Tab-separated table of C-alpha atoms in Angstrom:
chain	number	residue	atom	x	y	z
A	1	MET	CA	246.791	1.373	67.335
A	2	MET	CA	246.158	5.090	67.698
A	3	LYS	CA	242.456	4.409	67.872
A	4	LYS	CA	242.947	1.881	70.670
A	5	LYS	CA	245.131	4.315	72.594
A	6	SER	CA	242.580	7.063	72.189
A	7	LYS	CA	239.780	4.770	73.361
A	8	ALA	CA	241.791	3.790	76.441
A	9	ALA	CA	242.553	7.453	77.128
A	10	VAL	CA	238.870	8.443	77.032
A	11	ASP	CA	237.934	5.509	79.246
A	12	GLY	CA	240.753	6.341	81.643
A	13	LEU	CA	239.671	9.975	81.937
A	14	LEU	CA	236.102	8.905	82.650
A	15	ARG	CA	237.085	6.275	85.232
A	16	ASP	CA	239.360	8.740	87.035
A	17	TRP	CA	236.590	11.317	87.035
A	18	ALA	CA	234.144	8.729	88.427
A	19	SER	CA	236.522	7.729	91.209
A	20	ARG	CA	236.890	11.370	92.277
A	21	GLN	CA	233.100	11.800	92.555
A	22	ASP	CA	232.838	9.206	95.323
A	23	PHE	CA	229.988	9.784	97.663
A	24	ARG	CA	231.127	10.560	101.232
A	25	ALA	CA	230.492	7.736	103.714
A	26	ASP	CA	228.594	9.973	106.192
A	27	SER	CA	226.319	11.263	103.420
A	28	LEU	CA	225.689	7.706	102.274
A	29	SER	CA	224.752	6.637	105.776
A	30	GLU	CA	222.343	9.597	106.056
A	31	LEU	CA	220.785	8.652	102.713
A	32	GLU	CA	220.533	5.017	103.795
A	33	ASN	CA	218.622	6.090	106.915
A	34	LYS	CA	216.195	8.093	104.783
A	35	VAL	CA	215.646	5.125	102.472
A	36	MET	CA	214.977	2.849	105.468
A	37	ARG	CA	212.456	5.354	106.832
A	38	ASN	CA	210.761	5.597	103.444
A	39	THR	CA	210.661	1.800	103.206
A	40	ARG	CA	208.728	1.577	106.457
A	41	GLU	CA	206.354	4.354	105.418
A	42	CYS	CA	205.642	2.621	102.113
A	43	LEU	CA	205.073	-0.733	103.800
A	44	PHE	CA	202.811	0.914	106.348
A	45	GLU	CA	200.788	2.549	103.579
A	46	GLN	CA	200.516	-0.745	101.729
A	47	ASN	CA	199.449	-2.638	104.810
A	48	ASP	CA	196.982	0.116	105.532
A	49	GLY	CA	195.349	-0.634	102.207
A	50	LYS	CA	196.137	2.774	100.724
A	51	GLN	CA	198.577	1.430	98.176
A	52	ALA	CA	197.271	-1.957	97.190
A	53	ALA	CA	200.069	-3.467	95.199
A	54	ALA	CA	198.390	-5.514	92.567
A	55	CYS	CA	200.434	-8.405	91.303
A	56	TRP	CA	201.737	-7.558	87.888
A	57	HIS	CA	201.993	-10.279	85.353
A	58	PHE	CA	203.447	-9.043	82.120
A	59	SER	CA	201.916	-10.841	79.205
A	60	MET	CA	204.114	-10.744	76.155
A	61	TRP	CA	202.976	-7.747	74.137
A	62	ARG	CA	204.950	-9.033	71.204
A	63	ASN	CA	202.316	-11.703	70.777
A	64	LEU	CA	199.660	-9.187	69.878
A	65	SER	CA	197.006	-11.097	68.028
A	66	LEU	CA	193.932	-10.338	66.011
A	67	ALA	CA	192.027	-10.384	69.293
A	68	SER	CA	194.211	-7.553	70.567
A	69	VAL	CA	193.539	-5.524	67.451
A	70	MET	CA	189.846	-6.114	68.025
A	71	VAL	CA	190.191	-4.778	71.554
A	72	VAL	CA	191.829	-1.619	70.203
A	73	ALA	CA	188.970	-1.253	67.751
A	74	VAL	CA	186.428	-1.631	70.556
A	75	VAL	CA	188.301	0.958	72.572
A	76	LEU	CA	188.178	3.331	69.599
A	77	VAL	CA	184.427	2.921	69.371
A	78	LEU	CA	184.188	3.725	73.062
A	79	VAL	CA	186.510	6.700	72.849
A	80	LEU	CA	185.397	8.670	69.866
A	81	PRO	CA	181.792	9.424	70.832
A	82	PHE	CA	183.054	11.099	74.006
A	83	SER	CA	186.030	12.900	72.567
A	84	VAL	CA	186.532	16.621	72.753
A	85	GLN	CA	184.685	18.382	69.959
A	86	ASP	CA	186.560	21.050	68.086
A	87	ARG	CA	183.513	22.858	66.775
A	88	ASP	CA	182.453	23.777	70.297
A	89	ILE	CA	185.604	25.663	71.025
A	90	GLN	CA	185.711	27.772	67.871
A	91	ARG	CA	183.607	30.511	69.369
A	92	PRO	CA	184.810	33.940	68.189
A	93	ASP	CA	185.277	35.279	71.703
A	94	GLY	CA	186.640	32.086	73.219
A	95	ALA	CA	184.179	32.496	76.060
A	96	ASN	CA	183.082	28.906	76.047
A	97	VAL	CA	186.521	27.464	76.678
A	98	GLN	CA	186.015	27.038	80.395
A	99	THR	CA	182.909	24.957	79.799
A	100	VAL	CA	184.548	22.846	77.112
A	101	ALA	CA	187.512	22.141	79.366
A	102	SER	CA	185.297	20.647	82.066
A	103	PHE	CA	184.655	16.914	82.112
A	104	THR	CA	181.287	15.288	81.906
A	105	PRO	CA	180.831	12.080	83.949
A	106	GLU	CA	180.418	10.153	80.672
A	107	GLN	CA	183.745	11.428	79.355
A	108	LEU	CA	185.533	10.496	82.568
A	109	ALA	CA	184.006	7.021	82.509
A	110	ALA	CA	185.051	6.606	78.867
A	111	ARG	CA	188.619	7.673	79.669
A	112	LYS	CA	188.781	5.132	82.449
A	113	VAL	CA	187.607	2.384	80.083
A	114	VAL	CA	190.253	3.388	77.549
A	115	PHE	CA	193.049	3.345	80.091
A	116	ASP	CA	191.968	0.121	81.787
A	117	GLU	CA	191.437	-1.770	78.527
A	118	LEU	CA	194.715	-0.725	76.956
A	119	ASN	CA	196.601	-1.260	80.199
A	120	ALA	CA	195.189	-4.773	80.467
A	121	LEU	CA	195.973	-5.405	76.800
A	122	PHE	CA	199.626	-4.504	77.342
A	123	GLY	CA	199.941	-6.395	80.587
A	124	GLY	CA	200.141	-3.282	82.764
A	125	ALA	CA	202.888	-1.748	80.626
A	126	LEU	CA	200.848	1.228	79.393
A	127	ARG	CA	202.535	4.582	80.003
A	128	TRP	CA	199.908	7.020	78.776
A	129	VAL	CA	197.058	7.520	76.298
A	130	SER	CA	196.063	10.707	74.503
A	131	VAL	CA	192.617	11.132	73.010
A	132	THR	CA	191.631	13.806	70.490
A	133	GLU	CA	188.490	14.201	68.426
A	134	ARG	CA	190.097	12.299	65.573
A	135	ASP	CA	192.401	9.693	67.028
A	136	PHE	CA	194.178	8.383	70.017
A	137	GLN	CA	197.814	7.651	70.703
A	138	PHE	CA	199.422	5.663	73.425
A	139	ASP	CA	202.811	4.523	74.576
A	140	PHE	CA	203.864	1.528	76.580
A	141	GLU	CA	207.100	0.140	77.911
A	142	ALA	CA	207.648	-3.313	79.356
A	143	ASP	CA	209.307	-4.048	82.696
A	144	VAL	CA	209.116	-0.485	83.907
A	145	VAL	CA	208.112	0.200	87.470
A	146	ARG	CA	205.621	2.999	87.841
A	147	PRO	CA	204.477	5.049	90.825
A	148	ALA	CA	201.528	3.434	92.590
A	149	THR	CA	199.322	6.466	92.051
A	150	PRO	CA	196.000	6.396	90.212
A	151	PRO	CA	196.137	7.901	86.718
A	152	VAL	CA	194.671	11.302	86.011
A	153	VAL	CA	192.917	12.714	82.979
A	154	LEU	CA	194.501	15.975	81.919
A	155	ARG	CA	192.544	17.959	79.356
A	156	THR	CA	194.558	20.607	77.547
A	157	VAL	CA	192.864	23.048	75.194
A	158	ILE	CA	195.117	25.598	73.500
A	159	LEU	CA	193.579	28.298	71.307
A	160	THR	CA	195.353	30.992	69.378
A	161	ARG	CA	194.456	34.227	67.630
A	162	SER	CA	196.316	37.198	66.290
A	163	GLU	CA	195.859	40.474	68.095
A	164	ASP	CA	193.820	41.962	65.272
A	165	GLY	CA	190.850	40.310	66.910
A	166	ARG	CA	190.336	37.379	64.597
A	167	ALA	CA	188.526	34.268	65.778
A	168	TRP	CA	190.160	31.811	68.128
A	169	GLU	CA	191.623	28.789	66.365
A	170	PRO	CA	192.292	25.513	68.154
A	171	VAL	CA	195.922	24.412	68.277
A	172	TRP	CA	195.772	21.501	70.704
A	173	ASN	CA	192.689	19.895	72.092
A	174	MET	CA	193.070	16.553	73.760
A	175	ASP	CA	192.801	14.488	76.906
A	176	VAL	CA	195.853	12.666	78.164
A	177	ILE	CA	195.419	9.879	80.656
A	178	LEU	CA	198.657	9.449	82.537
A	179	PRO	CA	199.982	8.509	85.941
A	180	ALA	CA	201.514	11.276	88.073
A	181	ASP	CA	205.208	11.905	87.335
A	182	GLU	CA	205.092	10.318	83.875
A	183	TYR	CA	206.475	12.721	81.259
A	184	VAL	CA	204.530	12.692	77.996
A	185	THR	CA	205.704	14.207	74.717
A	186	LEU	CA	203.169	14.792	71.943
A	187	GLU	CA	203.916	16.033	68.458
A	188	LYS	CA	201.887	17.769	65.779
A	189	PRO	CA	204.423	18.953	63.175
A	190	ASP	CA	202.153	21.409	61.346
A	191	ALA	CA	200.741	23.139	64.423
A	192	PRO	CA	201.914	26.573	65.648
A	193	ILE	CA	203.080	24.710	68.767
A	194	PRO	CA	204.534	21.556	67.175
A	195	GLN	CA	205.565	19.800	70.357
A	196	LEU	CA	203.952	19.619	73.749
A	197	GLY	CA	205.453	18.056	76.877
A	198	LEU	CA	203.154	17.334	79.802
A	199	TRP	CA	203.966	16.271	83.334
A	200	VAL	CA	201.672	16.049	86.344
A	201	HIS	CA	202.915	15.921	89.921
A	202	GLN	CA	200.724	15.358	92.942
A	203	LEU	CA	201.503	17.517	95.970
A	204	PRO	CA	201.328	16.179	99.542
A	205	ASP	CA	198.127	18.183	100.162
A	206	GLY	CA	196.358	16.398	97.296
A	207	GLY	CA	196.640	19.236	94.762
A	208	PHE	CA	198.410	18.917	91.423
A	209	VAL	CA	201.078	20.826	89.558
A	210	VAL	CA	200.934	20.538	85.786
A	211	GLN	CA	204.045	21.393	83.820
A	212	THR	CA	203.564	22.171	80.149
A	213	ASP	CA	206.584	22.473	77.869
A	214	PHE	CA	206.125	24.100	74.495
A	215	GLY	CA	208.685	22.684	72.073
A	216	GLY	CA	209.606	22.606	68.417
A	217	ALA	CA	210.105	25.632	66.238
A	218	GLY	CA	206.854	27.424	67.056
A	219	THR	CA	206.351	30.872	68.494
A	220	LEU	CA	206.395	29.615	72.078
A	221	ALA	CA	209.390	27.340	71.455
A	222	ASP	CA	211.359	26.256	74.478
A	223	SER	CA	209.109	27.878	77.024
A	224	ARG	CA	207.487	26.295	80.020
A	225	MET	CA	204.287	26.919	81.941
A	226	GLN	CA	203.317	25.574	85.345
A	227	THR	CA	199.729	25.424	86.469
A	228	PHE	CA	198.553	24.688	89.971
A	229	LEU	CA	195.314	22.740	90.218
A	230	PRO	CA	194.392	22.470	93.886
A	231	GLY	CA	191.269	20.376	93.520
A	232	ASP	CA	189.882	17.329	91.749
A	233	PRO	CA	188.431	18.088	89.290
A	234	ASP	CA	189.751	21.563	88.640
A	235	VAL	CA	190.158	23.979	85.716
A	236	GLN	CA	192.717	26.741	85.130
A	237	MET	CA	192.993	29.160	82.254
A	238	THR	CA	196.179	31.006	81.299
A	239	SER	CA	196.764	33.650	78.650
A	240	LEU	CA	200.110	33.814	76.889
A	241	HIS	CA	201.439	36.326	74.380
A	242	SER	CA	204.199	35.878	71.856
A	243	GLY	CA	204.701	38.779	69.457
A	244	ASP	CA	201.340	39.526	67.855
A	245	THR	CA	199.921	36.148	68.744
A	246	GLU	CA	197.814	35.401	71.767
A	247	TYR	CA	197.361	31.929	73.211
A	248	ARG	CA	194.789	30.736	75.676
A	249	VAL	CA	195.693	27.548	77.518
A	250	THR	CA	192.975	25.859	79.516
A	251	GLN	CA	193.784	22.774	81.535
A	252	SER	CA	191.537	20.646	83.641
A	253	LEU	CA	192.351	17.556	85.598
A	254	ALA	CA	190.476	14.744	87.276
A	255	VAL	CA	191.692	11.634	89.038
A	256	ILE	CA	190.449	8.347	87.652
A	257	ALA	CA	189.405	6.326	90.645
A	258	GLY	CA	189.307	2.564	90.738
A	259	GLU	CA	191.650	-0.208	89.759
A	260	ALA	CA	193.594	1.549	87.039
A	261	SER	CA	197.101	2.190	88.224
B	1	MET	CA	221.775	-10.532	110.768
B	2	GLU	CA	225.414	-11.389	109.949
B	3	ALA	CA	224.344	-14.619	108.303
B	4	GLN	CA	222.218	-12.585	105.919
B	5	GLU	CA	225.343	-11.121	104.353
B	6	HIS	CA	225.827	-14.449	102.592
B	7	ILE	CA	222.256	-14.653	101.390
B	8	SER	CA	221.583	-13.732	97.771
B	9	ASP	CA	219.442	-10.728	96.841
B	10	GLU	CA	216.737	-12.993	95.517
B	11	ALA	CA	216.670	-14.999	98.758
B	12	LEU	CA	216.260	-11.771	100.753
B	13	ILE	CA	213.269	-10.862	98.598
B	14	ALA	CA	211.811	-14.322	99.142
B	15	ALA	CA	212.308	-13.921	102.906
B	16	PHE	CA	210.571	-10.536	102.808
B	17	ARG	CA	207.676	-12.012	100.870
B	18	MET	CA	207.313	-14.717	103.497
B	19	ASP	CA	207.326	-12.674	106.687
B	20	GLY	CA	207.016	-9.052	105.482
B	21	MET	CA	209.783	-7.879	107.806
B	22	PRO	CA	211.447	-4.670	106.554
B	23	TYR	CA	214.929	-5.603	107.742
B	24	HIS	CA	215.277	-7.989	104.790
B	25	LEU	CA	214.802	-5.000	102.526
B	26	ASP	CA	217.184	-2.894	104.631
B	27	MET	CA	219.879	-5.495	104.072
B	28	LEU	CA	219.056	-5.739	100.377
B	29	PHE	CA	219.032	-1.988	99.812
B	30	SER	CA	222.180	-1.305	101.814
B	31	ARG	CA	224.045	-3.550	99.337
B	32	HIS	CA	223.003	-1.438	96.384
B	33	ILE	CA	222.313	2.092	97.601
B	34	GLY	CA	225.877	3.332	97.070
B	35	LYS	CA	226.023	2.120	93.495
B	36	VAL	CA	222.533	3.373	92.687
B	37	ARG	CA	223.316	6.806	94.092
B	38	THR	CA	226.618	6.926	92.193
B	39	MET	CA	224.944	5.965	88.923
B	40	LEU	CA	222.190	8.505	89.458
B	41	TYR	CA	224.716	11.245	90.188
B	42	GLN	CA	226.638	10.346	87.043
B	43	MET	CA	223.378	10.573	85.090
B	44	VAL	CA	221.975	13.837	86.508
B	45	LEU	CA	225.283	15.457	87.614
B	46	HIS	CA	223.705	17.177	90.586
B	47	ASP	CA	224.067	16.046	94.193
B	48	ALA	CA	220.685	17.067	95.595
B	49	ASP	CA	218.831	15.667	92.577
B	50	ALA	CA	220.768	12.414	92.840
B	51	ASP	CA	219.805	12.111	96.534
B	52	ASP	CA	216.123	12.752	95.773
B	53	LEU	CA	216.115	10.310	92.878
B	54	THR	CA	217.800	7.630	94.981
B	55	GLN	CA	215.023	7.856	97.558
B	56	ASP	CA	212.476	7.868	94.775
B	57	VAL	CA	213.944	4.731	93.182
B	58	PHE	CA	213.896	2.733	96.417
B	59	ARG	CA	210.342	3.908	97.171
B	60	LEU	CA	209.304	2.576	93.764
B	61	VAL	CA	211.097	-0.684	94.406
B	62	VAL	CA	209.312	-1.190	97.737
B	63	ARG	CA	205.939	-0.463	96.164
B	64	ASN	CA	206.627	-2.844	93.303
B	65	ILE	CA	208.672	-5.569	94.952
B	66	GLU	CA	205.814	-8.009	94.364
B	67	LYS	CA	206.236	-7.439	90.650
B	68	PHE	CA	209.832	-8.615	90.666
B	69	SER	CA	209.572	-11.901	88.793
B	70	GLY	CA	213.129	-13.114	89.303
B	71	ARG	CA	213.662	-13.651	85.565
B	72	ALA	CA	216.596	-11.257	85.747
B	73	ALA	CA	218.892	-10.555	88.698
B	74	PHE	CA	217.528	-8.094	91.254
B	75	SER	CA	220.436	-5.760	90.528
B	76	THR	CA	219.508	-5.680	86.815
B	77	TRP	CA	215.921	-4.811	87.689
B	78	LEU	CA	216.993	-2.190	90.227
B	79	TYR	CA	219.475	-0.482	87.891
B	80	ARG	CA	216.850	-0.470	85.175
B	81	VAL	CA	214.422	1.302	87.482
B	82	ALA	CA	217.167	3.770	88.417
B	83	MET	CA	218.228	4.496	84.848
B	84	ASN	CA	214.641	4.929	83.661
B	85	ARG	CA	213.934	7.288	86.530
B	86	ALA	CA	217.052	9.320	85.732
B	87	LYS	CA	216.183	9.512	82.033
B	88	SER	CA	212.660	10.611	82.803
B	89	PHE	CA	214.075	13.278	85.121
B	90	LEU	CA	216.542	14.490	82.478
B	91	LYS	CA	213.770	14.715	79.912
B	92	ARG	CA	211.873	17.037	82.207
B	93	ARG	CA	214.927	19.093	83.041
B	94	GLN	CA	216.290	19.420	79.516
B	95	ARG	CA	214.817	22.843	78.866
B	96	HIS	CA	216.185	24.264	82.094
B	97	PRO	CA	219.564	22.630	82.535
B	98	VAL	CA	221.461	23.237	85.742
B	99	ALA	CA	224.808	24.970	85.606
B	100	TYR	CA	226.993	21.885	85.711
B	101	GLY	CA	230.003	22.057	87.933
B	102	VAL	CA	228.716	24.936	90.052
B	103	ASP	CA	228.104	22.641	92.993
B	104	ALA	CA	230.495	19.931	91.914
B	105	PRO	CA	231.929	18.160	94.961
B	106	GLU	CA	235.520	18.660	95.956
B	107	PRO	CA	237.588	15.848	94.492
B	108	SER	CA	238.030	13.295	97.249
B	109	GLY	CA	241.439	13.488	98.869
B	110	CYS	CA	242.160	16.896	97.416
B	111	SER	CA	243.334	18.230	100.777
B	112	SER	CA	246.470	16.151	100.402
B	113	LEU	CA	247.179	17.519	96.933
B	114	GLU	CA	249.203	20.578	96.237
B	115	PRO	CA	246.879	23.605	95.791
B	116	ASP	CA	247.790	23.984	92.091
B	117	LEU	CA	247.222	20.319	91.429
B	118	ALA	CA	243.934	20.381	93.322
B	119	LEU	CA	242.777	23.345	91.270
B	120	ALA	CA	243.852	21.682	88.023
B	121	THR	CA	242.026	18.494	88.997
B	122	ARG	CA	238.924	20.456	89.837
B	123	GLU	CA	239.027	22.257	86.508
B	124	LEU	CA	239.543	18.977	84.688
B	125	ASP	CA	236.577	17.467	86.537
B	126	GLU	CA	234.420	20.412	85.536
B	127	ARG	CA	235.372	19.958	81.878
B	128	ILE	CA	234.636	16.233	82.013
B	129	THR	CA	231.334	16.886	83.828
B	130	LYS	CA	230.375	19.377	81.126
B	131	ALA	CA	231.311	16.933	78.374
B	132	ILE	CA	229.215	14.170	79.977
B	133	SER	CA	226.305	16.581	80.334
B	134	MET	CA	226.334	17.072	76.572
B	135	LEU	CA	225.704	13.400	75.856
B	136	ARG	CA	222.119	12.346	75.233
B	137	PRO	CA	220.689	10.364	78.172
B	138	LYS	CA	220.906	6.993	76.408
B	139	MET	CA	224.534	7.598	75.453
B	140	ARG	CA	225.272	8.798	78.951
B	141	ALA	CA	223.697	5.674	80.436
B	142	ALA	CA	225.816	3.477	78.160
B	143	VAL	CA	229.035	5.228	79.218
B	144	ILE	CA	228.139	5.022	82.901
B	145	LEU	CA	227.172	1.365	82.851
B	146	ILE	CA	229.956	0.028	80.680
B	147	ILE	CA	232.937	2.332	81.155
B	148	MET	CA	232.456	3.736	84.640
B	149	GLN	CA	230.667	0.867	86.378
B	150	GLY	CA	232.246	-1.960	84.389
B	151	VAL	CA	228.914	-3.693	83.773
B	152	PRO	CA	229.268	-6.414	81.081
B	153	LEU	CA	227.818	-5.470	77.706
B	154	SER	CA	225.056	-8.106	77.809
B	155	GLU	CA	224.000	-7.061	81.315
B	156	ALA	CA	224.036	-3.361	80.320
B	157	ALA	CA	221.848	-4.191	77.324
B	158	ARG	CA	219.349	-5.928	79.630
B	159	ILE	CA	219.319	-2.914	81.974
B	160	GLU	CA	218.733	-0.556	79.075
B	161	GLY	CA	216.230	-2.867	77.400
B	162	CYS	CA	218.038	-2.914	74.068
B	163	ALA	CA	220.016	-5.340	71.914
B	164	ILE	CA	223.720	-5.901	72.547
B	165	PRO	CA	224.788	-4.360	69.195
B	166	THR	CA	222.714	-1.260	70.026
B	167	MET	CA	224.485	-0.927	73.351
B	168	TYR	CA	227.851	-1.403	71.660
B	169	TRP	CA	226.980	1.306	69.145
B	170	ARG	CA	225.916	3.711	71.892
B	171	VAL	CA	229.221	3.320	73.747
B	172	HIS	CA	231.148	3.728	70.517
B	173	GLU	CA	229.217	6.883	69.594
B	174	ALA	CA	229.559	8.308	73.086
B	175	ARG	CA	233.321	7.719	73.027
B	176	GLN	CA	233.567	9.524	69.693
B	177	GLN	CA	231.653	12.503	71.044
B	178	LEU	CA	233.689	12.620	74.243
B	179	ARG	CA	236.923	12.368	72.294
B	180	LYS	CA	235.963	15.526	70.408
B	181	LEU	CA	234.745	17.337	73.506
B	182	LEU	CA	237.812	16.434	75.551
B	183	GLU	CA	240.361	16.767	72.794
B	184	GLU	CA	242.631	18.996	74.863
B	185	GLU	CA	242.792	16.566	77.750
B	186	LEU	CA	243.792	13.547	75.635
């Protein structure tokens, strides 16, 4: 009985709170006008051919068959020869990082194949793919509407060294293929930065902002970095210090053109 | 236009697909915008963010209206888009949370309350807002859909893309947490 009363009391408090947060009618009307304006802009863009809305037929991913596994295997074969190579970035002075962080046309083409194949395999439900020199990970979610922006390849290379001048060691080194505004969380429990959150946002002028969240219990835990990449493709390098440890974060980004979206 | 008030959401979408006229969507969206905005505010607990997200959600819906298959009700699809957008936003914001309650709106109708009562209500609202902000996004979504919006359990489970028992468990857990956080108010 007490439990029931307590449940009703919590629900009552919440419902009363909700009723007091009512949105004012004039604000709602203003918001409605903005939504109507946006609707027309979106329709205009679509009719103008800038945002071709491809019909999306979700094929049941639960029915993954041997054929699907074969496709993943084929994708792996395509991915790994073009993956980022750790040995190239272990230069003692870290001078070659900028070069390593740039894309070759073959790598970009391979990334596009990976994204397109996996996206087709999961009926358009693919959220993102990350590719390292050893493996690739991906995530997908059915029935989720995504922004109609082409995906981008974001390469993130993070090196670390102690201030006694030892060689640079790679911490993270991967390409993530993701649509703008999709938040990606990657984990590597044993790394000095065990968790990495990535988010890319396209600005109206065509440039990109990349937000990188450093999570977990590492030395940069709970800190955030924002990088502005005005062009496509573009590369930015940032140096970070935490105690006696120095980090060098290099990020490069390129838009994958074509049908993938 | 008045006759359209009796047309179902799905019929409005069909009409838009036939002639491409935006006023079908205007009618459709005006039915849901208030509820979407309310749900988004309850998720992100910040007025300006809720306004931005509302616009964002309807932009996404326009761009993807062709993908609406009609297997579920339009409202289910729309609320799912809204909740996913809010959760994605909260994920991004989690390391830099806003100071909840700082820009909390005045309780509606507070001008008619006695000043002491208005102040007490405001303080209570701030405590409840803070308690809600401490729930994980999935728990928060469950509380909003089922307790605040009165969405049936099965419908809420479809919106959240989970099984009914999972949704039931989330509401139960959220209630337990809120009971502890709001002990003094109960």
